[in-house]
Amino acid sequence: MSLSEKIHAHFDTFRRLLELERDEEIRMVQEEMSGMSATQRESRGHALARMRFVSEDTGLGGMRVLRFSKADPNQSLPQTTIRTGDWVMI
């Protein structure tokens, strides 16, 4: 096997492992969502509940940027595990 073939095989394996990890994370989130309310998930830092749409903008590469805030303007955002680049359900 040539060096080029070894490199391609390595990255094919790496890609498949990343896909398996992604699929498992999706399964775990779906399981959590079916067993808990949004408020319960928010208390664990896995969701933001009772949000309202504030504005829309165009970001880098023409991507849509949506801004939300808590529906109650006196309520601040809680601690969360949600990070830039995470997939979210609106």
PDB file of C-alpha atoms in Angstrom:
ATOM      1  CA  MET A   1       0.000   0.000   0.000  1.00  0.00           C
ATOM      2  CA  SER A   2       1.434   3.373  -1.001  1.00  0.00           C
ATOM      3  CA  LEU A   3       1.798   6.272   1.411  1.00  0.00           C
ATOM      4  CA  SER A   4      -1.051   8.089  -0.339  1.00  0.00           C
ATOM      5  CA  GLU A   5      -3.331   5.051   0.054  1.00  0.00           C
ATOM      6  CA  LYS A   6      -2.376   4.743   3.744  1.00  0.00           C
ATOM      7  CA  ILE A   7      -3.212   8.405   4.302  1.00  0.00           C
ATOM      8  CA  HIS A   8      -6.586   8.047   2.551  1.00  0.00           C
ATOM      9  CA  ALA A   9      -7.359   4.877   4.542  1.00  0.00           C
ATOM     10  CA  HIS A  10      -6.465   6.650   7.794  1.00  0.00           C
ATOM     11  CA  PHE A  11      -8.745   9.604   7.083  1.00  0.00           C
ATOM     12  CA  ASP A  12     -11.565   7.334   5.876  1.00  0.00           C
ATOM     13  CA  THR A  13     -11.394   5.520   9.218  1.00  0.00           C
ATOM     14  CA  PHE A  14     -11.258   8.826  11.090  1.00  0.00           C
ATOM     15  CA  ARG A  15     -14.299  10.109   9.157  1.00  0.00           C
ATOM     16  CA  ARG A  16     -16.284   6.934   9.932  1.00  0.00           C
ATOM     17  CA  LEU A  17     -15.420   7.238  13.636  1.00  0.00           C
ATOM     18  CA  LEU A  18     -16.556  10.874  13.682  1.00  0.00           C
ATOM     19  CA  GLU A  19     -19.829   9.856  12.006  1.00  0.00           C
ATOM     20  CA  LEU A  20     -20.373   7.155  14.647  1.00  0.00           C
ATOM     21  CA  GLU A  21     -19.721   9.688  17.415  1.00  0.00           C
ATOM     22  CA  ARG A  22     -22.131  12.195  15.838  1.00  0.00           C
ATOM     23  CA  ASP A  23     -24.836   9.557  15.430  1.00  0.00           C
ATOM     24  CA  GLU A  24     -24.483   8.494  19.073  1.00  0.00           C
ATOM     25  CA  GLU A  25     -24.654  12.111  20.291  1.00  0.00           C
ATOM     26  CA  ILE A  26     -27.825  12.650  18.233  1.00  0.00           C
ATOM     27  CA  ARG A  27     -29.348   9.473  19.685  1.00  0.00           C
ATOM     28  CA  MET A  28     -28.522  10.568  23.254  1.00  0.00           C
ATOM     29  CA  VAL A  29     -30.022  14.036  22.736  1.00  0.00           C
ATOM     30  CA  GLN A  30     -33.188  12.584  21.192  1.00  0.00           C
ATOM     31  CA  GLU A  31     -33.528  10.205  24.136  1.00  0.00           C
ATOM     32  CA  GLU A  32     -33.089  13.075  26.608  1.00  0.00           C
ATOM     33  CA  MET A  33     -35.590  15.248  24.736  1.00  0.00           C
ATOM     34  CA  SER A  34     -38.239  12.529  24.798  1.00  0.00           C
ATOM     35  CA  GLY A  35     -37.833  12.056  28.551  1.00  0.00           C
ATOM     36  CA  MET A  36     -37.541  15.637  29.841  1.00  0.00           C
ATOM     37  CA  SER A  37     -39.285  18.958  29.442  1.00  0.00           C
ATOM     38  CA  ALA A  38     -37.429  21.945  27.989  1.00  0.00           C
ATOM     39  CA  THR A  39     -37.337  23.478  31.481  1.00  0.00           C
ATOM     40  CA  GLN A  40     -35.726  20.343  32.938  1.00  0.00           C
ATOM     41  CA  ARG A  41     -33.181  20.300  30.123  1.00  0.00           C
ATOM     42  CA  GLU A  42     -32.479  24.005  30.688  1.00  0.00           C
ATOM     43  CA  SER A  43     -31.796  23.356  34.397  1.00  0.00           C
ATOM     44  CA  ARG A  44     -29.118  20.846  33.308  1.00  0.00           C
ATOM     45  CA  GLY A  45     -27.569  23.340  30.880  1.00  0.00           C
ATOM     46  CA  HIS A  46     -28.680  21.376  27.797  1.00  0.00           C
ATOM     47  CA  ALA A  47     -31.342  23.756  26.478  1.00  0.00           C
ATOM     48  CA  LEU A  48     -32.627  27.309  26.542  1.00  0.00           C
ATOM     49  CA  ALA A  49     -36.367  27.493  27.172  1.00  0.00           C
ATOM     50  CA  ARG A  50     -38.876  30.334  26.767  1.00  0.00           C
ATOM     51  CA  MET A  51     -36.870  32.277  24.202  1.00  0.00           C
ATOM     52  CA  ARG A  52     -38.075  34.923  21.754  1.00  0.00           C
ATOM     53  CA  PHE A  53     -36.775  35.922  18.333  1.00  0.00           C
ATOM     54  CA  VAL A  54     -34.986  39.300  18.343  1.00  0.00           C
ATOM     55  CA  SER A  55     -33.335  39.764  14.934  1.00  0.00           C
ATOM     56  CA  GLU A  56     -31.836  38.193  11.842  1.00  0.00           C
ATOM     57  CA  ASP A  57     -28.572  39.056  10.121  1.00  0.00           C
ATOM     58  CA  THR A  58     -26.236  37.670   7.499  1.00  0.00           C
ATOM     59  CA  GLY A  59     -22.964  36.306   8.826  1.00  0.00           C
ATOM     60  CA  LEU A  60     -19.773  35.025   7.266  1.00  0.00           C
ATOM     61  CA  GLY A  61     -20.250  33.104   4.061  1.00  0.00           C
ATOM     62  CA  GLY A  62     -23.825  34.310   3.763  1.00  0.00           C
ATOM     63  CA  MET A  63     -24.957  32.176   6.710  1.00  0.00           C
ATOM     64  CA  ARG A  64     -28.056  33.324   8.554  1.00  0.00           C
ATOM     65  CA  VAL A  65     -27.522  34.565  12.099  1.00  0.00           C
ATOM     66  CA  LEU A  66     -30.628  34.519  14.288  1.00  0.00           C
ATOM     67  CA  ARG A  67     -30.619  36.293  17.649  1.00  0.00           C
ATOM     68  CA  PHE A  68     -32.842  35.268  20.534  1.00  0.00           C
ATOM     69  CA  SER A  69     -33.334  36.451  24.106  1.00  0.00           C
ATOM     70  CA  LYS A  70     -35.336  35.215  27.053  1.00  0.00           C
ATOM     71  CA  ALA A  71     -39.060  35.950  26.638  1.00  0.00           C
ATOM     72  CA  ASP A  72     -38.948  37.682  30.036  1.00  0.00           C
ATOM     73  CA  PRO A  73     -36.540  40.625  29.555  1.00  0.00           C
ATOM     74  CA  ASN A  74     -35.757  40.609  33.299  1.00  0.00           C
ATOM     75  CA  GLN A  75     -34.474  37.032  33.129  1.00  0.00           C
ATOM     76  CA  SER A  76     -30.834  36.457  32.206  1.00  0.00           C
ATOM     77  CA  LEU A  77     -29.532  33.488  30.234  1.00  0.00           C
ATOM     78  CA  PRO A  78     -28.608  30.504  32.413  1.00  0.00           C
ATOM     79  CA  GLN A  79     -25.311  28.621  32.284  1.00  0.00           C
ATOM     80  CA  THR A  80     -25.361  26.218  29.349  1.00  0.00           C
ATOM     81  CA  THR A  81     -23.238  23.614  27.609  1.00  0.00           C
ATOM     82  CA  ILE A  82     -24.365  25.000  24.223  1.00  0.00           C
ATOM     83  CA  ARG A  83     -21.421  26.376  22.238  1.00  0.00           C
ATOM     84  CA  THR A  84     -20.793  28.078  18.908  1.00  0.00           C
ATOM     85  CA  GLY A  85     -21.264  25.574  16.115  1.00  0.00           C
ATOM     86  CA  ASP A  86     -23.653  23.308  18.041  1.00  0.00           C
ATOM     87  CA  TRP A  87     -26.790  22.210  16.246  1.00  0.00           C
ATOM     88  CA  VAL A  88     -29.933  23.527  17.885  1.00  0.00           C
ATOM     89  CA  MET A  89     -33.660  22.986  17.470  1.00  0.00           C
ATOM     90  CA  ILE A  90     -35.826  26.088  17.295  1.00  0.00           C
TER      91      ILE A  90
END
